[in-house]
Amino acid sequence: MSEHPVSRSTFDQVMVPNYAPQSMVPVRGKGSRVWDQEGKEYIDFAGGIAVNALGHCHPVLVSALQKQSEELWHLSNIYTNEPALALAQQLIDNTFADKVFFCNSGAEANEAAFKLARKYAFDNFGPEKNEIVSFTQSFHGRTLFTVTVGGQKKYREGFEPVPGGVVHTAYNDLDALKSVMSERTCAVVLEPIQGEGGVLPADADFIKGIRELCDQHDALLVLDEVQSGMGRTGKLYAYMDYGVTPDILTSAKSMGGGFPIGAMLATDKVAKSFGFGTHGSTYGGNPLACAVALEVIKTVNTPEVLDNVGNKHARFRKHLDAIQEKYGIFKEVRGKGLLIGAELVEDYHGRGKDFLAAAAQEGTMLLVAGPNVLRFAPSLIIPDEDIDEGMARLERAVAKVTSA
Ligand SMILES: *Cc1c(COP(=O)(O)O)cnc(C)c1O
């Protein structure tokens, strides 16, 4: 009998069964370490699925949240508020964008982006120009529109009919894209690194080529940087590495450092199509969320944080190479900055979740990206000792799984 009023078994009694959480219940986190109900400690290589960009309970974020919590929690968008304005200003000052729309999640940011792309085309070119082109294996969220634009059938199945006017084509294949684009195309949407799809980075030539094709067809380039953004790749946003500028960009996950927030960034020209009354969100621009996100961007967008992401990537890779040398379980290790994917060899296909569970038992929190890829998306400021210790534990987990 557990002394805790709620436990993992409560989950099966009270929760819709759409998740299957691990057996322990985490109760506390500090930096890149987490403790469960029994007091057992874990090294966090998951960062809450690429969310806790500054680890757990970073003092600067805690203090921003505490301060804001005693000033103003919520207003609605009938009024504006200081944290939202300051955050929007930061985003604009540090990116291509001229205008910002706030919401509460990645899916909502993408929903806004897709609606804006349609509306912009409608306003400027008429109703026939409504087709959104996206890529197989892509992930853009779980609302009906975003699972439709997303390139993974399993997230759509059973939920049809889905919205029309969406076309999928192969990622990193410019010729395939060319053949599906037309005067009907209003936008091409992509993740600079496909996250959920298996940690697959786009080729630089691919993104450049998409930009050119979009310009030729009067289509907008929409970058979904929900996972790749806010320092994850070592740049504030991943597009900054490609010499390509989007028309619309979506951000969430790391942006709030663990507090729910999403944003859609756009150029002035495009943003105009979201005129008064066209779109909205009750909580979008919530002062608590914006006060925290403001400190996240101010902390992340510094050389001390961004310039170290590459070093930490190298440290992860060194450990993964060592594990590979000993156990030969990886087909490929890829990714950028602190979004790293290790694809399992065929013998271990479908076993990603077994490695994840074994790692949790040994005291390391991991992620998977699909059934065959182990994914690492830790805090951008994870201490080197924590990388080393978490990897030692992961190696013990690998030894267990491979000898079983
Ligand atoms: C996680 C994710 C989303 C969805 O974000 P939510 O906050 O879960 O709605 C959208 N796009 C990408 C690339 C993501 O990784």
mmCIF file of N, CA and C in Angstrom, residues 15-139:
data_model
loop_
_atom_site.group_PDB
_atom_site.id
_atom_site.type_symbol
_atom_site.label_atom_id
_atom_site.label_comp_id
_atom_site.label_asym_id
_atom_site.label_seq_id
_atom_site.Cartn_x
_atom_site.Cartn_y
_atom_site.Cartn_z
ATOM 1 N N MET A 15 -8.087 8.695 -15.467
ATOM 2 C CA MET A 15 -7.660 9.410 -16.670
ATOM 3 C C MET A 15 -8.144 8.707 -17.930
ATOM 4 N N VAL A 16 -8.498 9.504 -18.915
ATOM 5 C CA VAL A 16 -8.743 8.969 -20.258
ATOM 6 C C VAL A 16 -7.473 8.223 -20.682
ATOM 7 N N PRO A 17 -7.601 7.044 -21.264
ATOM 8 C CA PRO A 17 -6.393 6.216 -21.474
ATOM 9 C C PRO A 17 -5.558 6.584 -22.708
ATOM 10 N N ASN A 18 -5.511 7.875 -23.061
ATOM 11 C CA ASN A 18 -4.737 8.269 -24.251
ATOM 12 C C ASN A 18 -3.236 8.346 -23.980
ATOM 13 N N TYR A 19 -2.828 8.301 -22.734
ATOM 14 C CA TYR A 19 -1.398 8.225 -22.400
ATOM 15 C C TYR A 19 -1.131 6.937 -21.622
ATOM 16 N N ALA A 20 0.134 6.526 -21.630
ATOM 17 C CA ALA A 20 0.534 5.360 -20.832
ATOM 18 C C ALA A 20 1.792 5.722 -20.064
ATOM 19 N N PRO A 21 1.652 6.549 -19.005
ATOM 20 C CA PRO A 21 2.848 7.043 -18.306
ATOM 21 C C PRO A 21 3.647 5.927 -17.635
ATOM 22 N N GLN A 22 4.926 6.223 -17.397
ATOM 23 C CA GLN A 22 5.821 5.308 -16.703
ATOM 24 C C GLN A 22 5.302 5.021 -15.301
ATOM 25 N N SER A 23 5.916 4.045 -14.652
ATOM 26 C CA SER A 23 5.351 3.548 -13.393
ATOM 27 C C SER A 23 5.543 4.499 -12.215
ATOM 28 N N MET A 24 6.553 5.386 -12.289
ATOM 29 C CA MET A 24 6.749 6.283 -11.134
ATOM 30 C C MET A 24 6.012 7.606 -11.357
ATOM 31 N N VAL A 25 5.800 8.340 -10.251
ATOM 32 C CA VAL A 25 5.166 9.654 -10.353
ATOM 33 C C VAL A 25 6.162 10.703 -9.856
ATOM 34 N N PRO A 26 6.723 11.499 -10.759
ATOM 35 C CA PRO A 26 7.660 12.550 -10.343
ATOM 36 C C PRO A 26 6.932 13.616 -9.520
ATOM 37 N N VAL A 27 7.615 14.120 -8.497
ATOM 38 C CA VAL A 27 6.977 15.121 -7.644
ATOM 39 C C VAL A 27 7.774 16.423 -7.529
ATOM 40 N N ARG A 28 9.049 16.401 -7.909
ATOM 41 C CA ARG A 28 9.893 17.575 -7.659
ATOM 42 C C ARG A 28 11.028 17.575 -8.668
ATOM 43 N N GLY A 29 11.442 18.778 -9.113
ATOM 44 C CA GLY A 29 12.573 18.872 -10.021
ATOM 45 C C GLY A 29 13.418 20.078 -9.701
ATOM 46 N N LYS A 30 14.717 19.962 -9.965
ATOM 47 C CA LYS A 30 15.627 21.097 -9.777
ATOM 48 C C LYS A 30 16.706 20.962 -10.840
ATOM 49 N N GLY A 31 16.856 21.967 -11.683
ATOM 50 C CA GLY A 31 17.822 21.848 -12.766
ATOM 51 C C GLY A 31 17.468 20.678 -13.652
ATOM 52 N N SER A 32 18.432 19.770 -13.876
ATOM 53 C CA SER A 32 18.170 18.601 -14.708
ATOM 54 C C SER A 32 17.979 17.339 -13.874
ATOM 55 N N ARG A 33 17.604 17.507 -12.625
ATOM 56 C CA ARG A 33 17.320 16.334 -11.784
ATOM 57 C C ARG A 33 15.867 16.381 -11.301
ATOM 58 N N VAL A 34 15.279 15.205 -11.213
ATOM 59 C CA VAL A 34 13.868 15.062 -10.838
ATOM 60 C C VAL A 34 13.772 13.956 -9.795
ATOM 61 N N TRP A 35 12.837 14.087 -8.844
ATOM 62 C CA TRP A 35 12.621 13.056 -7.835
ATOM 63 C C TRP A 35 11.178 12.554 -7.878
ATOM 64 N N ASP A 36 10.994 11.259 -7.644
ATOM 65 C CA ASP A 36 9.644 10.703 -7.677
ATOM 66 C C ASP A 36 9.073 10.559 -6.273
ATOM 67 N N GLN A 37 7.856 10.005 -6.179
ATOM 68 C CA GLN A 37 7.152 9.866 -4.897
ATOM 69 C C GLN A 37 7.961 9.099 -3.864
ATOM 70 N N GLU A 38 8.817 8.177 -4.339
ATOM 71 C CA GLU A 38 9.588 7.348 -3.403
ATOM 72 C C GLU A 38 10.938 7.977 -3.072
ATOM 73 N N GLY A 39 11.198 9.155 -3.631
ATOM 74 C CA GLY A 39 12.464 9.818 -3.365
ATOM 75 C C GLY A 39 13.588 9.421 -4.305
ATOM 76 N N LYS A 40 13.285 8.565 -5.290
ATOM 77 C CA LYS A 40 14.314 8.163 -6.251
ATOM 78 C C LYS A 40 14.617 9.319 -7.210
ATOM 79 N N GLU A 41 15.903 9.449 -7.580
ATOM 80 C CA GLU A 41 16.340 10.573 -8.394
ATOM 81 C C GLU A 41 16.548 10.176 -9.862
ATOM 82 N N TYR A 42 16.239 11.083 -10.738
ATOM 83 C CA TYR A 42 16.406 10.862 -12.186
ATOM 84 C C TYR A 42 17.178 12.016 -12.808
ATOM 85 N N ILE A 43 17.963 11.716 -13.840
ATOM 86 C CA ILE A 43 18.556 12.764 -14.677
ATOM 87 C C ILE A 43 17.592 12.970 -15.845
ATOM 88 N N ASP A 44 17.280 14.206 -16.130
ATOM 89 C CA ASP A 44 16.246 14.510 -17.113
ATOM 90 C C ASP A 44 16.864 14.839 -18.477
ATOM 91 N N PHE A 45 16.850 13.868 -19.385
ATOM 92 C CA PHE A 45 17.286 14.105 -20.769
ATOM 93 C C PHE A 45 16.094 14.423 -21.678
ATOM 94 N N ALA A 46 14.902 14.487 -21.090
ATOM 95 C CA ALA A 46 13.694 14.722 -21.889
ATOM 96 C C ALA A 46 13.284 16.193 -21.881
ATOM 97 N N GLY A 47 13.562 16.845 -20.763
ATOM 98 C CA GLY A 47 13.150 18.249 -20.644
ATOM 99 C C GLY A 47 11.654 18.420 -20.874
ATOM 100 N N GLY A 48 10.871 17.426 -20.424
ATOM 101 C CA GLY A 48 9.427 17.519 -20.643
ATOM 102 C C GLY A 48 9.078 17.610 -22.119
ATOM 103 N N ILE A 49 9.668 16.795 -22.949
ATOM 104 C CA ILE A 49 9.550 16.864 -24.424
ATOM 105 C C ILE A 49 9.981 18.239 -24.949
ATOM 106 N N ALA A 50 11.251 18.536 -24.769
ATOM 107 C CA ALA A 50 11.846 19.752 -25.336
ATOM 108 C C ALA A 50 11.181 21.030 -24.845
ATOM 109 N N VAL A 51 10.743 21.011 -23.587
ATOM 110 C CA VAL A 51 10.011 22.160 -23.048
ATOM 111 C C VAL A 51 10.829 22.926 -21.999
ATOM 112 N N ASN A 52 11.416 22.194 -21.041
ATOM 113 C CA ASN A 52 12.095 22.855 -19.925
ATOM 114 C C ASN A 52 13.486 23.320 -20.358
ATOM 115 N N ALA A 53 13.514 24.382 -21.162
ATOM 116 C CA ALA A 53 14.766 24.844 -21.769
ATOM 117 C C ALA A 53 15.797 25.250 -20.727
ATOM 118 N N LEU A 54 15.328 25.637 -19.540
ATOM 119 C CA LEU A 54 16.265 26.048 -18.490
ATOM 120 C C LEU A 54 16.183 25.104 -17.295
ATOM 121 N N GLY A 55 15.742 23.888 -17.557
ATOM 122 C CA GLY A 55 15.637 22.893 -16.493
ATOM 123 C C GLY A 55 14.402 23.140 -15.633
ATOM 124 N N HIS A 56 14.370 22.469 -14.489
ATOM 125 C CA HIS A 56 13.222 22.584 -13.590
ATOM 126 C C HIS A 56 13.454 23.696 -12.581
ATOM 127 N N CYS A 57 12.430 24.495 -12.365
ATOM 128 C CA CYS A 57 12.442 25.514 -11.302
ATOM 129 C C CYS A 57 13.681 26.402 -11.340
ATOM 130 N N HIS A 58 14.025 26.894 -12.518
ATOM 131 C CA HIS A 58 15.135 27.847 -12.632
ATOM 132 C C HIS A 58 14.800 29.084 -11.787
ATOM 133 N N PRO A 59 15.745 29.520 -10.945
ATOM 134 C CA PRO A 59 15.424 30.611 -10.002
ATOM 135 C C PRO A 59 14.905 31.882 -10.679
ATOM 136 N N VAL A 60 15.414 32.196 -11.861
ATOM 137 C CA VAL A 60 14.958 33.418 -12.547
ATOM 138 C C VAL A 60 13.487 33.277 -12.974
ATOM 139 N N LEU A 61 13.110 32.081 -13.406
ATOM 140 C CA LEU A 61 11.725 31.858 -13.833
ATOM 141 C C LEU A 61 10.793 31.792 -12.616
ATOM 142 N N VAL A 62 11.270 31.125 -11.564
ATOM 143 C CA VAL A 62 10.461 31.042 -10.340
ATOM 144 C C VAL A 62 10.174 32.446 -9.824
ATOM 145 N N SER A 63 11.193 33.289 -9.840
ATOM 146 C CA SER A 63 10.992 34.623 -9.282
ATOM 147 C C SER A 63 10.086 35.471 -10.187
ATOM 148 N N ALA A 64 10.199 35.294 -11.520
ATOM 149 C CA ALA A 64 9.303 36.030 -12.437
ATOM 150 C C ALA A 64 7.850 35.598 -12.224
ATOM 151 N N LEU A 65 7.667 34.293 -12.040
ATOM 152 C CA LEU A 65 6.299 33.774 -11.849
ATOM 153 C C LEU A 65 5.729 34.242 -10.506
ATOM 154 N N GLN A 66 6.570 34.187 -9.482
ATOM 155 C CA GLN A 66 6.103 34.625 -8.155
ATOM 156 C C GLN A 66 5.723 36.107 -8.182
ATOM 157 N N LYS A 67 6.568 36.908 -8.791
ATOM 158 C CA LYS A 67 6.318 38.355 -8.835
ATOM 159 C C LYS A 67 5.019 38.634 -9.588
ATOM 160 N N GLN A 68 4.881 38.031 -10.775
ATOM 161 C CA GLN A 68 3.682 38.276 -11.574
ATOM 162 C C GLN A 68 2.426 37.751 -10.868
ATOM 163 N N SER A 69 2.589 36.668 -10.114
ATOM 164 C CA SER A 69 1.417 36.062 -9.459
ATOM 165 C C SER A 69 0.819 36.967 -8.399
ATOM 166 N N GLU A 70 1.584 37.965 -7.962
ATOM 167 C CA GLU A 70 1.060 38.887 -6.968
ATOM 168 C C GLU A 70 0.618 40.207 -7.589
ATOM 169 N N GLU A 71 0.737 40.277 -8.942
ATOM 170 C CA GLU A 71 0.365 41.536 -9.600
ATOM 171 C C GLU A 71 -0.904 41.404 -10.441
ATOM 172 N N LEU A 72 -0.878 40.440 -11.383
ATOM 173 C CA LEU A 72 -2.000 40.338 -12.327
ATOM 174 C C LEU A 72 -1.946 38.977 -12.992
ATOM 175 N N TRP A 73 -3.040 38.211 -12.916
ATOM 176 C CA TRP A 73 -3.063 36.874 -13.511
ATOM 177 C C TRP A 73 -3.674 36.862 -14.896
ATOM 178 N N HIS A 74 -4.779 37.566 -15.044
ATOM 179 C CA HIS A 74 -5.511 37.436 -16.302
ATOM 180 C C HIS A 74 -6.385 38.649 -16.553
ATOM 181 N N LEU A 75 -6.504 39.000 -17.834
ATOM 182 C CA LEU A 75 -7.329 40.141 -18.208
ATOM 183 C C LEU A 75 -8.291 39.849 -19.347
ATOM 184 N N SER A 76 -7.938 38.927 -20.223
ATOM 185 C CA SER A 76 -8.577 38.748 -21.537
ATOM 186 C C SER A 76 -7.954 39.740 -22.509
ATOM 187 N N ASN A 77 -8.304 39.593 -23.779
ATOM 188 C CA ASN A 77 -7.704 40.469 -24.788
ATOM 189 C C ASN A 77 -8.524 41.725 -25.061
ATOM 190 N N ILE A 78 -9.482 41.987 -24.177
ATOM 191 C CA ILE A 78 -10.183 43.286 -24.250
ATOM 192 C C ILE A 78 -9.236 44.378 -23.745
ATOM 193 N N TYR A 79 -8.232 43.925 -22.975
ATOM 194 C CA TYR A 79 -7.166 44.816 -22.515
ATOM 195 C C TYR A 79 -5.843 44.184 -22.884
ATOM 196 N N THR A 80 -4.808 44.976 -23.026
ATOM 197 C CA THR A 80 -3.486 44.382 -23.231
ATOM 198 C C THR A 80 -2.747 44.408 -21.898
ATOM 199 N N ASN A 81 -1.538 43.850 -21.855
ATOM 200 C CA ASN A 81 -0.805 43.848 -20.587
ATOM 201 C C ASN A 81 0.690 43.967 -20.826
ATOM 202 N N GLU A 82 1.392 44.423 -19.818
ATOM 203 C CA GLU A 82 2.826 44.726 -19.959
ATOM 204 C C GLU A 82 3.683 43.507 -20.303
ATOM 205 N N PRO A 83 3.519 42.352 -19.598
ATOM 206 C CA PRO A 83 4.383 41.216 -19.966
ATOM 207 C C PRO A 83 4.216 40.793 -21.420
ATOM 208 N N ALA A 84 2.983 40.787 -21.934
ATOM 209 C CA ALA A 84 2.756 40.381 -23.323
ATOM 210 C C ALA A 84 3.444 41.341 -24.288
ATOM 211 N N LEU A 85 3.342 42.630 -24.013
ATOM 212 C CA LEU A 85 3.947 43.622 -24.905
ATOM 213 C C LEU A 85 5.473 43.519 -24.871
ATOM 214 N N ALA A 86 6.018 43.339 -23.675
ATOM 215 C CA ALA A 86 7.483 43.242 -23.550
ATOM 216 C C ALA A 86 7.989 41.985 -24.250
ATOM 217 N N LEU A 87 7.246 40.891 -24.124
ATOM 218 C CA LEU A 87 7.654 39.637 -24.772
ATOM 219 C C LEU A 87 7.564 39.761 -26.292
ATOM 220 N N ALA A 88 6.490 40.341 -26.775
ATOM 221 C CA ALA A 88 6.341 40.534 -28.229
ATOM 222 C C ALA A 88 7.494 41.384 -28.757
ATOM 223 N N GLN A 89 7.840 42.427 -28.018
ATOM 224 C CA GLN A 89 8.946 43.303 -28.433
ATOM 225 C C GLN A 89 10.255 42.524 -28.527
ATOM 226 N N GLN A 90 10.512 41.662 -27.539
ATOM 227 C CA GLN A 90 11.728 40.823 -27.562
ATOM 228 C C GLN A 90 11.757 39.930 -28.789
ATOM 229 N N LEU A 91 10.615 39.301 -29.080
ATOM 230 C CA LEU A 91 10.547 38.372 -30.211
ATOM 231 C C LEU A 91 10.792 39.114 -31.516
ATOM 232 N N ILE A 92 10.212 40.292 -31.630
ATOM 233 C CA ILE A 92 10.361 41.080 -32.856
ATOM 234 C C ILE A 92 11.794 41.588 -33.003
ATOM 235 N N ASP A 93 12.359 42.070 -31.898
ATOM 236 C CA ASP A 93 13.722 42.610 -31.944
ATOM 237 C C ASP A 93 14.745 41.541 -32.325
ATOM 238 N N ASN A 94 14.432 40.276 -32.078
ATOM 239 C CA ASN A 94 15.433 39.225 -32.261
ATOM 240 C C ASN A 94 15.139 38.238 -33.382
ATOM 241 N N THR A 95 14.095 38.510 -34.178
ATOM 242 C CA THR A 95 13.761 37.617 -35.293
ATOM 243 C C THR A 95 13.353 38.433 -36.518
ATOM 244 N N PHE A 96 12.951 37.719 -37.579
ATOM 245 C CA PHE A 96 12.461 38.350 -38.815
ATOM 246 C C PHE A 96 11.119 39.052 -38.606
ATOM 247 N N ALA A 97 10.434 38.727 -37.516
ATOM 248 C CA ALA A 97 9.012 39.061 -37.416
ATOM 249 C C ALA A 97 8.757 40.536 -37.140
ATOM 250 N N ASP A 98 7.592 41.000 -37.612
ATOM 251 C CA ASP A 98 7.118 42.355 -37.302
ATOM 252 C C ASP A 98 5.965 42.330 -36.310
ATOM 253 N N LYS A 99 5.256 41.177 -36.284
ATOM 254 C CA LYS A 99 4.055 41.092 -35.450
ATOM 255 C C LYS A 99 3.970 39.715 -34.781
ATOM 256 N N VAL A 100 3.289 39.680 -33.630
ATOM 257 C CA VAL A 100 3.190 38.446 -32.854
ATOM 258 C C VAL A 100 1.737 38.205 -32.454
ATOM 259 N N PHE A 101 1.315 36.947 -32.470
ATOM 260 C CA PHE A 101 0.029 36.536 -31.899
ATOM 261 C C PHE A 101 0.315 35.493 -30.824
ATOM 262 N N PHE A 102 -0.242 35.671 -29.623
ATOM 263 C CA PHE A 102 0.010 34.716 -28.538
ATOM 264 C C PHE A 102 -1.153 33.748 -28.347
ATOM 265 N N CYS A 103 -0.788 32.513 -28.015
ATOM 266 C CA CYS A 103 -1.777 31.492 -27.692
ATOM 267 C C CYS A 103 -1.163 30.608 -26.600
ATOM 268 N N ASN A 104 -1.630 29.368 -26.483
ATOM 269 C CA ASN A 104 -1.247 28.576 -25.311
ATOM 270 C C ASN A 104 -0.493 27.294 -25.608
ATOM 271 N N SER A 105 -0.305 26.966 -26.868
ATOM 272 C CA SER A 105 0.334 25.684 -27.190
ATOM 273 C C SER A 105 0.843 25.718 -28.624
ATOM 274 N N GLY A 106 1.581 24.671 -28.971
ATOM 275 C CA GLY A 106 2.098 24.563 -30.330
ATOM 276 C C GLY A 106 0.987 24.354 -31.344
ATOM 277 N N ALA A 107 0.040 23.497 -31.012
ATOM 278 C CA ALA A 107 -1.057 23.237 -31.943
ATOM 279 C C ALA A 107 -1.838 24.514 -32.218
ATOM 280 N N GLU A 108 -2.068 25.303 -31.185
ATOM 281 C CA GLU A 108 -2.811 26.551 -31.375
ATOM 282 C C GLU A 108 -2.012 27.547 -32.208
ATOM 283 N N ALA A 109 -0.701 27.550 -32.021
ATOM 284 C CA ALA A 109 0.134 28.454 -32.822
ATOM 285 C C ALA A 109 0.057 28.043 -34.291
ATOM 286 N N ASN A 110 0.093 26.732 -34.546
ATOM 287 C CA ASN A 110 -0.005 26.253 -35.928
ATOM 288 C C ASN A 110 -1.397 26.477 -36.504
ATOM 289 N N GLU A 111 -2.406 26.249 -35.681
ATOM 290 C CA GLU A 111 -3.782 26.511 -36.122
ATOM 291 C C GLU A 111 -3.874 27.971 -36.596
ATOM 292 N N ALA A 112 -3.320 28.872 -35.820
ATOM 293 C CA ALA A 112 -3.335 30.291 -36.190
ATOM 294 C C ALA A 112 -2.551 30.512 -37.480
ATOM 295 N N ALA A 113 -1.404 29.834 -37.604
ATOM 296 C CA ALA A 113 -0.551 30.005 -38.794
ATOM 297 C C ALA A 113 -1.269 29.527 -40.050
ATOM 298 N N PHE A 114 -1.919 28.362 -39.956
ATOM 299 C CA PHE A 114 -2.588 27.808 -41.139
ATOM 300 C C PHE A 114 -3.792 28.667 -41.513
ATOM 301 N N LYS A 115 -4.519 29.132 -40.496
ATOM 302 C CA LYS A 115 -5.659 30.008 -40.773
ATOM 303 C C LYS A 115 -5.182 31.319 -41.397
ATOM 304 N N LEU A 116 -4.088 31.847 -40.868
ATOM 305 C CA LEU A 116 -3.577 33.114 -41.416
ATOM 306 C C LEU A 116 -3.104 32.928 -42.856
ATOM 307 N N ALA A 117 -2.450 31.812 -43.140
ATOM 308 C CA ALA A 117 -1.970 31.559 -44.514
ATOM 309 C C ALA A 117 -3.165 31.510 -45.472
ATOM 310 N N ARG A 118 -4.224 30.833 -45.072
ATOM 311 C CA ARG A 118 -5.440 30.774 -45.895
ATOM 312 C C ARG A 118 -6.039 32.167 -46.079
ATOM 313 N N LYS A 119 -6.117 32.894 -44.980
ATOM 314 C CA LYS A 119 -6.770 34.209 -45.016
ATOM 315 C C LYS A 119 -5.975 35.194 -45.856
ATOM 316 N N TYR A 120 -4.652 35.116 -45.752
ATOM 317 C CA TYR A 120 -3.797 35.999 -46.544
ATOM 318 C C TYR A 120 -3.987 35.728 -48.035
ATOM 319 N N ALA A 121 -4.033 34.444 -48.390
ATOM 320 C CA ALA A 121 -4.231 34.084 -49.800
ATOM 321 C C ALA A 121 -5.623 34.512 -50.264
ATOM 322 N N PHE A 122 -6.608 34.302 -49.416
ATOM 323 C CA PHE A 122 -7.991 34.703 -49.724
ATOM 324 C C PHE A 122 -8.059 36.211 -49.974
ATOM 325 N N ASP A 123 -7.446 36.979 -49.092
ATOM 326 C CA ASP A 123 -7.490 38.443 -49.208
ATOM 327 C C ASP A 123 -6.769 38.936 -50.457
ATOM 328 N N ASN A 124 -5.658 38.290 -50.792
ATOM 329 C CA ASN A 124 -4.791 38.832 -51.848
ATOM 330 C C ASN A 124 -4.943 38.155 -53.195
ATOM 331 N N PHE A 125 -5.396 36.892 -53.204
ATOM 332 C CA PHE A 125 -5.444 36.146 -54.469
ATOM 333 C C PHE A 125 -6.786 35.461 -54.726
ATOM 334 N N GLY A 126 -7.695 35.486 -53.766
ATOM 335 C CA GLY A 126 -9.013 34.878 -53.952
ATOM 336 C C GLY A 126 -9.123 33.493 -53.348
ATOM 337 N N PRO A 127 -10.357 32.972 -53.288
ATOM 338 C CA PRO A 127 -10.651 31.738 -52.547
ATOM 339 C C PRO A 127 -10.050 30.460 -53.141
ATOM 340 N N GLU A 128 -9.651 30.486 -54.417
ATOM 341 C CA GLU A 128 -9.105 29.270 -55.046
ATOM 342 C C GLU A 128 -7.728 28.920 -54.496
ATOM 343 N N LYS A 129 -7.041 29.919 -53.990
ATOM 344 C CA LYS A 129 -5.671 29.691 -53.508
ATOM 345 C C LYS A 129 -5.748 29.295 -52.032
ATOM 346 N N ASN A 130 -5.945 28.001 -51.779
ATOM 347 C CA ASN A 130 -6.176 27.579 -50.398
ATOM 348 C C ASN A 130 -5.413 26.323 -49.994
ATOM 349 N N GLU A 131 -4.542 25.831 -50.883
ATOM 350 C CA GLU A 131 -3.912 24.546 -50.612
ATOM 351 C C GLU A 131 -2.667 24.704 -49.726
ATOM 352 N N ILE A 132 -2.608 23.891 -48.690
ATOM 353 C CA ILE A 132 -1.434 23.869 -47.808
ATOM 354 C C ILE A 132 -0.619 22.617 -48.132
ATOM 355 N N VAL A 133 0.656 22.810 -48.413
ATOM 356 C CA VAL A 133 1.529 21.666 -48.692
ATOM 357 C C VAL A 133 2.375 21.394 -47.450
ATOM 358 N N SER A 134 2.393 20.145 -47.041
ATOM 359 C CA SER A 134 3.214 19.763 -45.887
ATOM 360 C C SER A 134 3.903 18.428 -46.171
ATOM 361 N N PHE A 135 4.641 17.902 -45.212
ATOM 362 C CA PHE A 135 5.535 16.774 -45.498
ATOM 363 C C PHE A 135 5.178 15.515 -44.725
ATOM 364 N N THR A 136 5.400 14.389 -45.353
ATOM 365 C CA THR A 136 5.144 13.118 -44.687
ATOM 366 C C THR A 136 6.035 13.034 -43.443
ATOM 367 N N GLN A 137 5.513 12.391 -42.417
ATOM 368 C CA GLN A 137 6.188 12.231 -41.124
ATOM 369 C C GLN A 137 6.193 13.493 -40.285
ATOM 370 N N SER A 138 5.668 14.614 -40.832
ATOM 371 C CA SER A 138 5.704 15.843 -40.035
ATOM 372 C C SER A 138 4.688 15.779 -38.902
ATOM 373 N N PHE A 139 4.911 16.602 -37.889
ATOM 374 C CA PHE A 139 3.987 16.697 -36.757
ATOM 375 C C PHE A 139 3.729 18.166 -36.453
#
